Amino acid sequence: MTISRRNLIKTGLAAGTALSIPSVLRAQTAPTADRTTRMVTDNLSVFDPVFTTADATIGHALAIYDTLFAPDSNLMPQPQMVGKWTVSDDKRTYTFELRDGLGWHDGNPVTAADCVASIHRWGQVDPGGQLLMARAREISKKDDKTFTITLKEPLGVLLSILSGGPFIMREKDANLPATEQVTTNIGSGPFKFDHALAKPGASFTYDRNEQYVPRNEPPDGLAGGKIVKVDRVIWDIGLLANQQTAVAALQAGEIDFILAPPVDLFPAIESDPNLKLQVLNKSGNDYVLRMNCLQKPFDDVKARQAILHLVDQEAMMRAAVGDPNYFSPVTSIFGNETLMTNDENTGWFKKGGDPEKAKQLFKDAGYAGERVVVLQPTDWAESSNAAQLLASALRKIGVNAELAPSDWGGLVARRAKKGPVDDGGWSIFITTNPEASLGQVATNTSLTMNGERGWFGWPKNDEYEALRAKWADVETLEERKAIARKMQRIWWDYVPSVLLGQSVTPSARRKTLTGLLEVPGWYVAMWNMQKTPV
């Protein structure tokens, strides 16, 4: 994430860079540096991928944990920790056997009991997991390497659910309630979290797990063999505070990668013979504005509809992304390019928005000057800029809007609060969804409307949820598309969130860092990449 859009003074910045690079980075000797990758990715404040869906947390989990199945580049589920599986003739009993060589970072073997506990914990909060738990008659260990899922009725998307599903944790960690964070950071994945070098707010370090046994298949999306070709990866959190300094550090060779450099600095990056811009998430991200449906004024549907008509997508994306070559409007809750994309109930879209209609809808909602608190992540320029523009637009139509600036970690903590703004709650925050994930109706957290059991904002509509469950049952693509249209009709009547546009953002890397995988998300798969000699 990024924070500024000022002009780059290349030589001046480079001269001042060394003072801002953490000493742990500068201390690396030359041989170690050849096998150490330094990255500016995202602000990691929560380690537990069950506790939050923040991209930084998912990226962290991809490094240290592993999953039963994983989506390939076509979002098809492929076995990961599972070696083989069978399904009964009535499609109600699945038997899964773990592959050989799976071990925890503490030296103990991964067992079926770990998997069962992880599924149960994840199933408390994840939409796909909740659907699975509602359909499951029993999830139980058969022996140390085998477990079964017995269903009350067939669930055709079970493997897809598991491919977007639980990061497998040790049984004793997974036995914690979903409301309590797991902080031990002991997984079975390709990297080990280096607790000794962890410097919250400055840097986190991941070391290659020498005992990890990868699959034999070539890497494909998040599936296939996770072969680690570096000894260490350092996430430089400190450099998020000044992306200009981060770019200068990239130019100087003091870091190797920036997940999301500012658009204003693309020309400087492209003109440097040692650097390259690369789009890792080809389908991009959809920006979404989420409202707190539990509290005034957005507990009233008219107020939520007001935001739908207020938003000028082009203006929002110019503020967030800048270059129109990297963004486009979006009106379907399933994104612009997924199999579920449709135009049902999208007549509200108007280029430039409709502020007068928005003002009238706030009046119809009985708006009485309540504070509208817009969360503003100061270390993520795109969301910060969009939040500022939104607050200004709200004030212009008479809404008492105020910004609540914090870093992204602070925003993640605050958005979990369900109470009123006077008690530290919130009204609106802006985030992104990977476009590719929006066609995964059963597993996408942001596409739920199951009330306080669901995602931040907590919208509730039983008719919509019944359709979402039915979507998971039907077998043909055409049936699923028809259900998706009905879901979208309800969504745009209820308006739990508002779309701001679709964008594609290139990352920046030194040309000596190669092998980066294209994955559908705002995070980096740290296996397969390697540093090559100049």
Short mmCIF file of C-alpha atoms in Angstrom, two decimals, residues 28 35 138 195 226 379 385 411 467 498:
data_model
loop_
_atom_site.label_atom_id
_atom_site.label_comp_id
_atom_site.label_asym_id
_atom_site.label_seq_id
_atom_site.Cartn_x
_atom_site.Cartn_y
_atom_site.Cartn_z
CA GLN A 28 23.58 -8.34 5.83
CA ARG A 35 20.04 -15.11 -0.94
CA GLU A 138 -19.52 -34.99 10.86
CA HIS A 195 10.45 -14.51 15.95
CA LYS A 226 6.26 -24.47 -3.43
CA ASP A 379 -0.13 4.29 4.76
CA ASN A 385 -7.11 9.60 -1.30
CA LEU A 411 -8.09 0.56 10.50
CA LEU A 467 -29.77 -17.87 -2.90
CA VAL A 498 -20.66 0.47 -3.09
#
